[in-house]
PDB file of C-alpha atoms in Angstrom:
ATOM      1  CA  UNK A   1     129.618  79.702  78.269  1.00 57.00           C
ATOM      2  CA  UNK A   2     127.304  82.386  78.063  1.00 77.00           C
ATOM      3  CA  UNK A   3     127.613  86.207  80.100  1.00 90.00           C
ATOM      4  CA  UNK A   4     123.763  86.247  80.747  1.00 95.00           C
ATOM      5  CA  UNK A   5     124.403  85.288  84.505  1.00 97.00           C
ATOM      6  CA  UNK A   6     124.280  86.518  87.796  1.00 98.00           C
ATOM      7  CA  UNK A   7     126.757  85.623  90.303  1.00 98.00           C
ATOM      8  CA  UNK A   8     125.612  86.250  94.079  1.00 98.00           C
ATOM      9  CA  UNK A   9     128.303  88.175  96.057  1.00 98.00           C
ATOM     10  CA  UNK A  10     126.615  87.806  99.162  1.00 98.00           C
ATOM     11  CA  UNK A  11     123.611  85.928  99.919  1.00 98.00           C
ATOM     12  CA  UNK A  12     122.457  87.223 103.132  1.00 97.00           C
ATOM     13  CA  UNK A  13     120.186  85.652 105.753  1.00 96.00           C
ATOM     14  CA  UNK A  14     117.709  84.001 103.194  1.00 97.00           C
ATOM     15  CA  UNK A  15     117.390  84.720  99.611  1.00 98.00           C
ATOM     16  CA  UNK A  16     115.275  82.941  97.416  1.00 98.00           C
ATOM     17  CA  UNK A  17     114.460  82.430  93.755  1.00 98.00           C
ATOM     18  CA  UNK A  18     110.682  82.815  93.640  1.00 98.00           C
ATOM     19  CA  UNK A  19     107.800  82.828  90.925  1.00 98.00           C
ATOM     20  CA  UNK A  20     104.254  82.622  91.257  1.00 97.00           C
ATOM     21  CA  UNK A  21     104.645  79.311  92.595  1.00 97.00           C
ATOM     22  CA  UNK A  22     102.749  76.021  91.900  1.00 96.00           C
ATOM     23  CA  UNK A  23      98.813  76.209  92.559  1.00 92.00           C
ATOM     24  CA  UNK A  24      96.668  73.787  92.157  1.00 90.00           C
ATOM     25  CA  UNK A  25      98.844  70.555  92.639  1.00 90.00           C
ATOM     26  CA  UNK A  26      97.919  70.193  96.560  1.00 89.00           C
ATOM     27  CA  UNK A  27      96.112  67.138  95.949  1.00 88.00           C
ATOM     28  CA  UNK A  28      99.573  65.427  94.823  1.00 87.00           C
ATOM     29  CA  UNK A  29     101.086  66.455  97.795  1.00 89.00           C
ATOM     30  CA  UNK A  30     102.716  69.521  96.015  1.00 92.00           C
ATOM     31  CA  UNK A  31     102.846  72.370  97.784  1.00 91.00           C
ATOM     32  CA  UNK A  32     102.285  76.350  96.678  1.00 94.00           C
ATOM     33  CA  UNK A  33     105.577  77.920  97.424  1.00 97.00           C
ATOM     34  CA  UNK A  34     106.347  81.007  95.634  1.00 98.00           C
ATOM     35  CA  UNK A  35     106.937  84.541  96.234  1.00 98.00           C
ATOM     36  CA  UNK A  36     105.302  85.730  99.898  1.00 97.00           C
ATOM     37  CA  UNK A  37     104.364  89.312  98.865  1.00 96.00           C
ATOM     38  CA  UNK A  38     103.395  88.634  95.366  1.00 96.00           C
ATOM     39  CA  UNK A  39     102.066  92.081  94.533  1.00 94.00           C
ATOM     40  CA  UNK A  40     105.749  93.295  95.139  1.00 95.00           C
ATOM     41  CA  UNK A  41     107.473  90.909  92.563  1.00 97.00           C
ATOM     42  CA  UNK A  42     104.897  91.333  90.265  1.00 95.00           C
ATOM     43  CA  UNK A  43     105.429  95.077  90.386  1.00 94.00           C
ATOM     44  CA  UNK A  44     109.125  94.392  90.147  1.00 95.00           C
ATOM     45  CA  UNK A  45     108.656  92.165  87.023  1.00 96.00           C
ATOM     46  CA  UNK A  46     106.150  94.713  85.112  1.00 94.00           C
ATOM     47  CA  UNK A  47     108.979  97.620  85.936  1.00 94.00           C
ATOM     48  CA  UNK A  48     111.867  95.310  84.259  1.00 96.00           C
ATOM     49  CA  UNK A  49     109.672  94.526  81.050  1.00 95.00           C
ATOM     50  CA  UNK A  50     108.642  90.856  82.251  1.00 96.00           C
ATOM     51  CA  UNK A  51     106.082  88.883  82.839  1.00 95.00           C
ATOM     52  CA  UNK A  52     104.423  89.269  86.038  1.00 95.00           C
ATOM     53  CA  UNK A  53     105.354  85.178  86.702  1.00 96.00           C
ATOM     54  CA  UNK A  54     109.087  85.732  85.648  1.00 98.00           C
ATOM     55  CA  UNK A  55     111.246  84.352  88.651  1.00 98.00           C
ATOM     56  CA  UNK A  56     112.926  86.999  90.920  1.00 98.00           C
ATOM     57  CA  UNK A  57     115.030  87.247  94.095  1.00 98.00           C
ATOM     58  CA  UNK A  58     113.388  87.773  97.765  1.00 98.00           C
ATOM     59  CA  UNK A  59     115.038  88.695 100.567  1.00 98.00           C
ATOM     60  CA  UNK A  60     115.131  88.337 104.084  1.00 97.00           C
ATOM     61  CA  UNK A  61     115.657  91.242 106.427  1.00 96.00           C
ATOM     62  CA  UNK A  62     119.023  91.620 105.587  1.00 97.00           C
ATOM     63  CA  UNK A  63     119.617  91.819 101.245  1.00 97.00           C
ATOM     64  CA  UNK A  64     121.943  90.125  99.126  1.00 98.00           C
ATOM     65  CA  UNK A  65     124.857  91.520  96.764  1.00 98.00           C
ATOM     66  CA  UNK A  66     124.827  90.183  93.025  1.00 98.00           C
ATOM     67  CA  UNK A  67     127.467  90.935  90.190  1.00 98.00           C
ATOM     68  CA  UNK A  68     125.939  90.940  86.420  1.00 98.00           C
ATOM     69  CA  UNK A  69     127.994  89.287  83.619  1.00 97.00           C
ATOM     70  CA  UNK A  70     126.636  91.733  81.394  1.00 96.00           C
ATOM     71  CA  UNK A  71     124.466  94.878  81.336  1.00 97.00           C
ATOM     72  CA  UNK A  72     121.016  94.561  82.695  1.00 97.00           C
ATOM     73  CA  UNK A  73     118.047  96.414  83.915  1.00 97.00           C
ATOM     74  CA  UNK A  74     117.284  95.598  87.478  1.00 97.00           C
ATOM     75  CA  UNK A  75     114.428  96.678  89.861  1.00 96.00           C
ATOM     76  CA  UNK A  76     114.003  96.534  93.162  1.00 97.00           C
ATOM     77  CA  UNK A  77     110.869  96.458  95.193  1.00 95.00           C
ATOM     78  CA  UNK A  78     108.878  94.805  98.221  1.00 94.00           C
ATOM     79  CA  UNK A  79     110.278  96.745 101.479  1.00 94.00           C
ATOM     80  CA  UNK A  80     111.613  99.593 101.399  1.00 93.00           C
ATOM     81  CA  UNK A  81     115.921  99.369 101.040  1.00 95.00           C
ATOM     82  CA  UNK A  82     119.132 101.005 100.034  1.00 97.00           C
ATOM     83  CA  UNK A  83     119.843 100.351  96.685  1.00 98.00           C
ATOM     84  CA  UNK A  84     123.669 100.771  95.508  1.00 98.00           C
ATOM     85  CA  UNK A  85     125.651  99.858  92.505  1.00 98.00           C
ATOM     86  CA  UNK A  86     129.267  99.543  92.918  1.00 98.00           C
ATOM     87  CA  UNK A  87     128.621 101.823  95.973  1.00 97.00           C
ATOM     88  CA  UNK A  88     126.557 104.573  94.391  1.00 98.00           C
ATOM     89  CA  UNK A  89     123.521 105.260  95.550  1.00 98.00           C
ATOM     90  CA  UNK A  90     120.350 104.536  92.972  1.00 97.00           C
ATOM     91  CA  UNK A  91     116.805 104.188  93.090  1.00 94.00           C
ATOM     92  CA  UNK A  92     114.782 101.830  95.077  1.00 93.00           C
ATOM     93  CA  UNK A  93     111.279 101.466  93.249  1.00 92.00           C
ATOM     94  CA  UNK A  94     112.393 101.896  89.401  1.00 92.00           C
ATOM     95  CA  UNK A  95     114.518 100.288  85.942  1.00 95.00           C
ATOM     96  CA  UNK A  96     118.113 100.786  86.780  1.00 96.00           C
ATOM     97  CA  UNK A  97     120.733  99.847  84.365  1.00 96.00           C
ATOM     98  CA  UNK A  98     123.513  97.764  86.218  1.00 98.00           C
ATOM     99  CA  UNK A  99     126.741  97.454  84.023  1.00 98.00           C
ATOM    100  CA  UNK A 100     128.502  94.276  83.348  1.00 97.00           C
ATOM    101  CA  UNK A 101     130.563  93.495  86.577  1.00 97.00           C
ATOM    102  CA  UNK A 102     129.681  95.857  88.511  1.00 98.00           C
ATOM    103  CA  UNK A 103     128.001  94.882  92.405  1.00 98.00           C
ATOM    104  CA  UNK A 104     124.290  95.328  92.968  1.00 98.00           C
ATOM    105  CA  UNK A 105     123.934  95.601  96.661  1.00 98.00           C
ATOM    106  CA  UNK A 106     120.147  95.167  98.266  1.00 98.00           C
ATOM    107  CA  UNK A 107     120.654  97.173 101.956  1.00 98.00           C
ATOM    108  CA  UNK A 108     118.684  95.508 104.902  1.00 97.00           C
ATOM    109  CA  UNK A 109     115.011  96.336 104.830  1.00 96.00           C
ATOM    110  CA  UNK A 110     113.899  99.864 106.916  1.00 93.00           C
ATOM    111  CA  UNK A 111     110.104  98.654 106.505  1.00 91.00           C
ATOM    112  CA  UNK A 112     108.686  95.118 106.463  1.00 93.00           C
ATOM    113  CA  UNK A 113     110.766  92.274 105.962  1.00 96.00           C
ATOM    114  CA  UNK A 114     110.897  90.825 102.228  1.00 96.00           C
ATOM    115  CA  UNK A 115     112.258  92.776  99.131  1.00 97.00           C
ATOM    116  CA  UNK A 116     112.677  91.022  95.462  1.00 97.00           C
ATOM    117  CA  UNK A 117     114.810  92.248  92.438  1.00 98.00           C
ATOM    118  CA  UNK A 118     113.855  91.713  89.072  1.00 98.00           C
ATOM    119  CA  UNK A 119     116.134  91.606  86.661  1.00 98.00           C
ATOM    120  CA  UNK A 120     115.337  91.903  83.063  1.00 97.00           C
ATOM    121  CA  UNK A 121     115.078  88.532  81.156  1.00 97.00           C
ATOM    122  CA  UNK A 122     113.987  86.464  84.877  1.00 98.00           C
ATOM    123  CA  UNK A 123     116.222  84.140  86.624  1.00 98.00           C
ATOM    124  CA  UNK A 124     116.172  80.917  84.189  1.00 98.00           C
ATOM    125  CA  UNK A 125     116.999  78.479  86.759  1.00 98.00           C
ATOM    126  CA  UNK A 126     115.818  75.184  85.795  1.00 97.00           C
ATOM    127  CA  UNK A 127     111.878  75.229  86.433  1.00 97.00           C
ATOM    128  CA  UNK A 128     110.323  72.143  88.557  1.00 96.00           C
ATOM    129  CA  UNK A 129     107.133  71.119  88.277  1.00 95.00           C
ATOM    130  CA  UNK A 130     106.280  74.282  86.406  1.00 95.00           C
ATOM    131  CA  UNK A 131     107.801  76.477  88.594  1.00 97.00           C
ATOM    132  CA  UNK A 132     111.085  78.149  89.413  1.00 98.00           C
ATOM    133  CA  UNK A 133     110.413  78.783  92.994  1.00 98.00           C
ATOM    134  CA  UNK A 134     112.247  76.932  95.914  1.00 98.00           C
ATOM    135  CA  UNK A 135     110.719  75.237  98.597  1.00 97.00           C
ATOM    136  CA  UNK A 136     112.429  74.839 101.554  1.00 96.00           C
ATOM    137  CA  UNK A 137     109.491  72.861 103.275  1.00 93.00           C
ATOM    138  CA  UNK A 138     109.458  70.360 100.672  1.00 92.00           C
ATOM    139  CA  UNK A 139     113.059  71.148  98.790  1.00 94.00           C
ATOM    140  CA  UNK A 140     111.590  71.520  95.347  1.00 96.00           C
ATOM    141  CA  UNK A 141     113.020  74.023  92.804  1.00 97.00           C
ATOM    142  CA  UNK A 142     116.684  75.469  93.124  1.00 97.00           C
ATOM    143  CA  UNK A 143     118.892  75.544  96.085  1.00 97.00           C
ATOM    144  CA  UNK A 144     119.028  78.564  98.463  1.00 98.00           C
ATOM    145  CA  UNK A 145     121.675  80.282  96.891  1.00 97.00           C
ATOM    146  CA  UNK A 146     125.441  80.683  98.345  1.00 98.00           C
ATOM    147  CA  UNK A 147     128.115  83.114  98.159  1.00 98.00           C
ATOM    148  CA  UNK A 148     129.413  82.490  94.442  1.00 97.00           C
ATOM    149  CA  UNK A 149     125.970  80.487  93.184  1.00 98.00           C
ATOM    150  CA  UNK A 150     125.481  81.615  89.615  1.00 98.00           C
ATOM    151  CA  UNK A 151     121.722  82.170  88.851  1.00 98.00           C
ATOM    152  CA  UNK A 152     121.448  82.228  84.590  1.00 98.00           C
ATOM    153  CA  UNK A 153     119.244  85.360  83.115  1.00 98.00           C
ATOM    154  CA  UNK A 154     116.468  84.615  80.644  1.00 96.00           C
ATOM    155  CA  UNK A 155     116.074  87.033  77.234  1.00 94.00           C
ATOM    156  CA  UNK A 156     114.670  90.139  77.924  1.00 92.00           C
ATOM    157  CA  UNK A 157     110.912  90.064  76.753  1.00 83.00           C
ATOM    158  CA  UNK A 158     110.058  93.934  76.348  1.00 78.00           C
ATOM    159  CA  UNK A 159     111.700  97.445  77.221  1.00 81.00           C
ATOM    160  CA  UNK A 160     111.574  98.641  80.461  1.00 79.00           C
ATOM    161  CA  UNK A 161     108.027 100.343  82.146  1.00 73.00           C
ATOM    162  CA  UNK A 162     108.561 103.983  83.280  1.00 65.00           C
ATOM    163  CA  UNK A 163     105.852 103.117  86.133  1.00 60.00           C
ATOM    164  CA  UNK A 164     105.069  99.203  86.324  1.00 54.00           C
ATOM    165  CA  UNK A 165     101.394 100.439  87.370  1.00 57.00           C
ATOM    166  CA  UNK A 166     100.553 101.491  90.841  1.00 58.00           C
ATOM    167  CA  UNK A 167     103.002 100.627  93.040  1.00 64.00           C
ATOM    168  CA  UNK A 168     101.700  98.152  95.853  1.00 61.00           C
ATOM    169  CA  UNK A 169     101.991  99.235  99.755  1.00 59.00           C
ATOM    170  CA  UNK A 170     105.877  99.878 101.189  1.00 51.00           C
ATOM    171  CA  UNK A 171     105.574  98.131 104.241  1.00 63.00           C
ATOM    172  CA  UNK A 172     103.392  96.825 106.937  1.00 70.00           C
ATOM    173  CA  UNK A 173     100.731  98.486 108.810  1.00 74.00           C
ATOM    174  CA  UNK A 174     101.491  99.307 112.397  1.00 85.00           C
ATOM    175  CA  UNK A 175      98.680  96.705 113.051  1.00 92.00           C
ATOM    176  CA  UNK A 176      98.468  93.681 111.081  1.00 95.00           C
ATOM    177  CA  UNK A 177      94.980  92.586 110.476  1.00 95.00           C
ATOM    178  CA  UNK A 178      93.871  89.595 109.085  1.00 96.00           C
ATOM    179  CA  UNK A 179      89.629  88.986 108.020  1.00 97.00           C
ATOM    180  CA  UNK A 180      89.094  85.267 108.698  1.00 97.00           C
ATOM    181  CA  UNK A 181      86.567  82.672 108.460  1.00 96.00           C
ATOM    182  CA  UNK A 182      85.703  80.234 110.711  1.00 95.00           C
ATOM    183  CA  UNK A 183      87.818  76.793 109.841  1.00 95.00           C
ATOM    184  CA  UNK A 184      86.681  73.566 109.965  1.00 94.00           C
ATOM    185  CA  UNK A 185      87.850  72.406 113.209  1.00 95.00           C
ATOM    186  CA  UNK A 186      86.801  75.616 115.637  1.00 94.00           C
ATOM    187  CA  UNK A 187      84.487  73.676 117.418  1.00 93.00           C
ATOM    188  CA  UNK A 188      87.615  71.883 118.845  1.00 95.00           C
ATOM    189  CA  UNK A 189      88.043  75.267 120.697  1.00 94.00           C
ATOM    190  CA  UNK A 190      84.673  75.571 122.378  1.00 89.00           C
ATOM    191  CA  UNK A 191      82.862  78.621 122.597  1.00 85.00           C
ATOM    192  CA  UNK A 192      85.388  80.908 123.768  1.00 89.00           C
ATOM    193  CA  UNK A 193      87.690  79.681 120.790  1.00 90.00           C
ATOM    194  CA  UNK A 194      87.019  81.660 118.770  1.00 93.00           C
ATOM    195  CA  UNK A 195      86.421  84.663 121.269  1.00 94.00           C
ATOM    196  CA  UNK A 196      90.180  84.565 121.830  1.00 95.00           C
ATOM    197  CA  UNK A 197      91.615  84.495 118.362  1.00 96.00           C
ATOM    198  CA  UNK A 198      89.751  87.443 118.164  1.00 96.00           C
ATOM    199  CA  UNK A 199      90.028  89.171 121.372  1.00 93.00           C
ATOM    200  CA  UNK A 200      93.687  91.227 120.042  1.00 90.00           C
ATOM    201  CA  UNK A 201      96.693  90.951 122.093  1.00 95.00           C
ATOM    202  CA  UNK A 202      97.945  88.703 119.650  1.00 97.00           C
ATOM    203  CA  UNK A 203     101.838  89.214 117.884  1.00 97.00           C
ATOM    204  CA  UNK A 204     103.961  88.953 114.827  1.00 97.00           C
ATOM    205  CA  UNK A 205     106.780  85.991 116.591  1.00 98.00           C
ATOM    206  CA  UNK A 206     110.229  85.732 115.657  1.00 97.00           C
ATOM    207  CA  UNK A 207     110.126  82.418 114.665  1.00 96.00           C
ATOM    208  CA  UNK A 208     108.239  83.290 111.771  1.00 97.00           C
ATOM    209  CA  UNK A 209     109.368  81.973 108.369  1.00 97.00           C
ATOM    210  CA  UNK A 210     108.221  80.940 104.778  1.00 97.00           C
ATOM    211  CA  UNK A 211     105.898  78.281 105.881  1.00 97.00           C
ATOM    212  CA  UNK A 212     104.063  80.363 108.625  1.00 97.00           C
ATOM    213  CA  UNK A 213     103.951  83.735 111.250  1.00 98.00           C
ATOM    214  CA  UNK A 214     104.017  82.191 114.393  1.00 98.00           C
ATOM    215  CA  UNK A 215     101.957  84.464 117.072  1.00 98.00           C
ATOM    216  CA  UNK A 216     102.574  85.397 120.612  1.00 97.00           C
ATOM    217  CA  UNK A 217     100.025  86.178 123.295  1.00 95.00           C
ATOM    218  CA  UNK A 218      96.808  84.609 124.084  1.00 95.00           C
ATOM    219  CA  UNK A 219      96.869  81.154 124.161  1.00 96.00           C
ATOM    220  CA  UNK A 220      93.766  78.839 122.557  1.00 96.00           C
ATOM    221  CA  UNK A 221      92.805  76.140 124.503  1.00 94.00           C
ATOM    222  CA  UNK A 222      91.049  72.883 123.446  1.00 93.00           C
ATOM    223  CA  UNK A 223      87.952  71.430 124.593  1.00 92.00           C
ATOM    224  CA  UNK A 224      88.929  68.136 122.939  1.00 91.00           C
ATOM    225  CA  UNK A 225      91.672  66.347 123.333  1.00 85.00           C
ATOM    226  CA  UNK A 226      91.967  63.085 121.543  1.00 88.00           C
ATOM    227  CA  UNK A 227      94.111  62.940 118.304  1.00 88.00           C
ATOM    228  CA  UNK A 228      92.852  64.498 114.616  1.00 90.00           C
ATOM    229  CA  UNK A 229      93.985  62.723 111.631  1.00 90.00           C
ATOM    230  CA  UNK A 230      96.214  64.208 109.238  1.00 92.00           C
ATOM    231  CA  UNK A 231      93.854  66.477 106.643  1.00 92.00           C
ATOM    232  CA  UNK A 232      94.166  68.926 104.018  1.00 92.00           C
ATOM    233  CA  UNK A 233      95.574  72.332 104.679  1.00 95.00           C
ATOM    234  CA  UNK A 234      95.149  75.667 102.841  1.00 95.00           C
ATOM    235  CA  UNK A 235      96.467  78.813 101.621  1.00 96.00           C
ATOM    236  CA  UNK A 236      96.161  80.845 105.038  1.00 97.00           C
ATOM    237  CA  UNK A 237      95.284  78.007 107.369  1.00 97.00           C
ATOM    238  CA  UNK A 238      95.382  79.520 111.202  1.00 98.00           C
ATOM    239  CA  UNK A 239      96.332  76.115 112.703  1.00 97.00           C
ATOM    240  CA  UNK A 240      96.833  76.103 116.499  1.00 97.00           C
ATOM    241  CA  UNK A 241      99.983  73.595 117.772  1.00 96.00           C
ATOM    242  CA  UNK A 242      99.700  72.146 121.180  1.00 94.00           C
ATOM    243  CA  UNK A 243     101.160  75.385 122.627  1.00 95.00           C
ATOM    244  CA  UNK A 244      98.063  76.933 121.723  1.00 96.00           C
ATOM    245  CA  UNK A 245      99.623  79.693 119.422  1.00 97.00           C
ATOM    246  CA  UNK A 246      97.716  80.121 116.256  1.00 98.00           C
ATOM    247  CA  UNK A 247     100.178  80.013 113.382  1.00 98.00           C
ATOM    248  CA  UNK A 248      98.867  82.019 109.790  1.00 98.00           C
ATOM    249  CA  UNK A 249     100.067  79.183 106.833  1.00 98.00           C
ATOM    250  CA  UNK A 250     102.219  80.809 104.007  1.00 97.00           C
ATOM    251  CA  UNK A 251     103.236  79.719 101.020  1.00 97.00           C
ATOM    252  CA  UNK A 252     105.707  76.896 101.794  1.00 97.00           C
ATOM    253  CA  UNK A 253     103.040  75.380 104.370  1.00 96.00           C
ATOM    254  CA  UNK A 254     102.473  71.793 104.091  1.00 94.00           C
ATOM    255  CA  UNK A 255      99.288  70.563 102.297  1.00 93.00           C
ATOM    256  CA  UNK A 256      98.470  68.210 104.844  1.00 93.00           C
ATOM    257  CA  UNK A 257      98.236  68.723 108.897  1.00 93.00           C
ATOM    258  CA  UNK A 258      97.166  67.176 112.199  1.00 92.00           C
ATOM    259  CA  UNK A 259      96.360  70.261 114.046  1.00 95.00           C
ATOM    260  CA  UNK A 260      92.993  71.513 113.996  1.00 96.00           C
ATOM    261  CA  UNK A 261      92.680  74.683 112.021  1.00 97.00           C
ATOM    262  CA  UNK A 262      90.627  77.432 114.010  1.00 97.00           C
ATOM    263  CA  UNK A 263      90.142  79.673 111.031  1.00 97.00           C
ATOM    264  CA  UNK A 264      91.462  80.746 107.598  1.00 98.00           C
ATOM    265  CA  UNK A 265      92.301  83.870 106.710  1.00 98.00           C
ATOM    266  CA  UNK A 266      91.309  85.522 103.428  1.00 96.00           C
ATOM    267  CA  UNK A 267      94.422  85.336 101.247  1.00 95.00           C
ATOM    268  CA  UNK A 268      94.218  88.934 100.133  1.00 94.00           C
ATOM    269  CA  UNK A 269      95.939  89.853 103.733  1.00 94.00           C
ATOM    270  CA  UNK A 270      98.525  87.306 103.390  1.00 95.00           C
ATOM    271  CA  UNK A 271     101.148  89.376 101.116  1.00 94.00           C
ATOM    272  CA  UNK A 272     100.954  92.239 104.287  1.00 94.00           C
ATOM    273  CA  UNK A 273     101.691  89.295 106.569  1.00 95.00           C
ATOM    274  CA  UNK A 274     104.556  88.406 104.640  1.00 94.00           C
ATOM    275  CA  UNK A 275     105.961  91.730 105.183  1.00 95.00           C
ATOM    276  CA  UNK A 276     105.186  92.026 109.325  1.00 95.00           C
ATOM    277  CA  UNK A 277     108.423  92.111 111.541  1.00 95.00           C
ATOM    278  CA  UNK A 278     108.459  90.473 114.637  1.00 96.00           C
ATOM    279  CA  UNK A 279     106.202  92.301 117.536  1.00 96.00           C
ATOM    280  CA  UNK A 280     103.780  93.652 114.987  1.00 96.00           C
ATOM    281  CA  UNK A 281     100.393  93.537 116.643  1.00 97.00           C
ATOM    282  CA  UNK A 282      98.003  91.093 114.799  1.00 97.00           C
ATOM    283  CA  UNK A 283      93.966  91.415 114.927  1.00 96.00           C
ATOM    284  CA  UNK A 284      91.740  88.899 114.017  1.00 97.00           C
ATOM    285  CA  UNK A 285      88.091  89.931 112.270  1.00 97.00           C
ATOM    286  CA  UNK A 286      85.710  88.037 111.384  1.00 95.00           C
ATOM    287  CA  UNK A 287      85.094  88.549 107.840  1.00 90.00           C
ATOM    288  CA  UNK A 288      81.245  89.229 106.733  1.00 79.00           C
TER     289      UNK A 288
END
C-alpha cells in the first residue's frame, strides 16, 4: 500500500479531477471535458514542478479539504481563496509544503467561481481515453469524488517554480464579454437575431454548470420553426433552447445538438466565463 495518496476530507459542492482534457476525439462522439479555466491549472501545475497537463483538483464555489499521506508541495490557484493547513493560514498563489497528515483546506472562492490545487507528482487516477479528467455529461474518467475518496499522487517530475510564469487573471471582470462569430444556424433568428444577442442586457444564470453558462435577459426568437437535425457542436457553441436563452458551451458540452447555434464564441474568452458568478453582465461583440 503505498503513502503517495490523498484522501478528501471534504468534497464540497463539486470537485473535480481535471487535465487538459480530450481534444480532438469529437468525431467519435467523445467529448472535450477538462479543466474550465485552463490557464489557472496550468499555472498551478508549472508552480508545483509539473507538467502543465498533470491532473489537478477544481472547485466549485465552495473548496474541498484533503489530508496528504505524506509530505507534498501543493499550490493553489484559479479564484482567489483562503488557503489553510491544519488551520494556519498560508499562501494562496505559491509552492506550499503540506506535511504528511495534516488537512489542506481550500476556503470558498471571494472572486470567480473555480479554483484548482496542484499537488506535486499530479493526481494518478486511472487515465481514460488519454485523459484523467471526469465528465459528468458523458461519465468518462473518475468519479466525482466523496468524503473519504482516495485520489493516488504521481512522482514528482521537477522542484518547485518560485513564480510558475505570469500569473493568469484572479477573477472575472465586472462585465463578461465574449467576441463571437456568426454560427451556422443565425439565419434561423432573422435579422434581428443577431441584433439581440448583441444588444447587452444579457446575464451570467445560476443554472450554469460544466457543460454551459446559461444566460438571463433578452430572449431570441425564431423565424423558423420546424425541427433541425441533430449536428455537430463546438468548443463555445452559443446554442439557443426553445426558451430562447442563448447558452455559451463549455467543456463537458455534448458534441452533437438539435438547437440551432446563433454564434460561437472565440475560445480565448471561455476560461473568464468559467470563472463568472451568477448575475455577471455578459456582452456579446462581434469579433472582426
Amino acid at each position: 500500500m503505498t503513502d503517495r495518496v490523498v484522501v478528501v476530507v471534504r468534497a464540497g459542492p463539486l470537485t473535480t479531477v481535471q487535465d487538459l482534457g480530450r481534444p480532438g476525439r469529437a468525431h467519435l462522439g467523445v467529448p472535450r471535458s477538462g479543466a474550465l479555466d485552463a490557464p489557472a491549472a496550468r499555472w498551478v501545475n508549472r508552480l508545483v514542478g509539473n507538467a502543465e497537463g498533470a491532473a489537478v483538483l477544481e472547485t466549485t464555489v465552495g473548496g474541498c479539504a484533503v489530508r496528504p499521506r505524506r509530505a507534498v508541495t501543493v499550490a493553489v490557484g484559479g479564484a482567489p481563496c483562503a488557503v489553510r493547513v491544519d488551520g494556519r493560514p498560508v499562501a494562496w498563489g505559491a509552492p506550499v509544503r503540506v506535511p504528511a497528515g495534516a488537512v489542506l483546506d481550500i476556503g470558498r472562492a471571494v472572486r470567480g467561481v473555480r479554483t484548482y490545487a496542484a499537488f506535486a507528482g499530479g493526481i494518478a487516477v486511472e487515465p481514460v481515453l488519454g485523459s484523467r479528467s471526469t465528465d459528468l455529461l458523458s461519465g468518462l474518467g473518475p468519479p466525482v469524488p466523496a468524503d473519504g475518496t482516495e485520489l493516488p499522487l504521481g512522482v514528482p517530475a521537477g522542484p518547485p517554480s518560485v513564480t510558475g510564469g505570469v500569473m493568469p487573471w484572479a477573477g472575472p471582470p465586472a462585465e463578461l464579454v465574449l467576441r463571437v462569430r456568426p454560427g451556422p444556424r443565425d439565419d434561423w433568428f432573422g435579422p434581428d437575431g443577431l441584433r439581440v444577442l448583441l444588444s447587452g442586457g444579457h446575464r451570467v444564470a445560476a443554472a450554469s454548470n460544466r457543460i454551459g453558462m446559461r444566460t438571463e435577459g433578452p430572449v431570441l426568437r425564431r423565424t423558423r420553426s420546424e425541427e433541425l437535425p441533430s449536428e455537430g457542436m463546438v468548443l463555445g457553441a452559443v446554442q439557443v433552447p426553445p426558451d430562447g436563452r442563448p447558452v455559451v458551451f463549455l467543456a463537458d458540452h455534448p458534441t452533437t445538438g438539435g438547437y440551432p447555434v446563433v454564434a460561437v464564441v472565440d475560445v480565448r474568452a471561455l476560461p473568464a466565463a468559467a470563472q463568472a458568478v451568477p448575475g455577471t453582465p455578459v456582452r456579446f461583440v462581434m469579433a472582426r
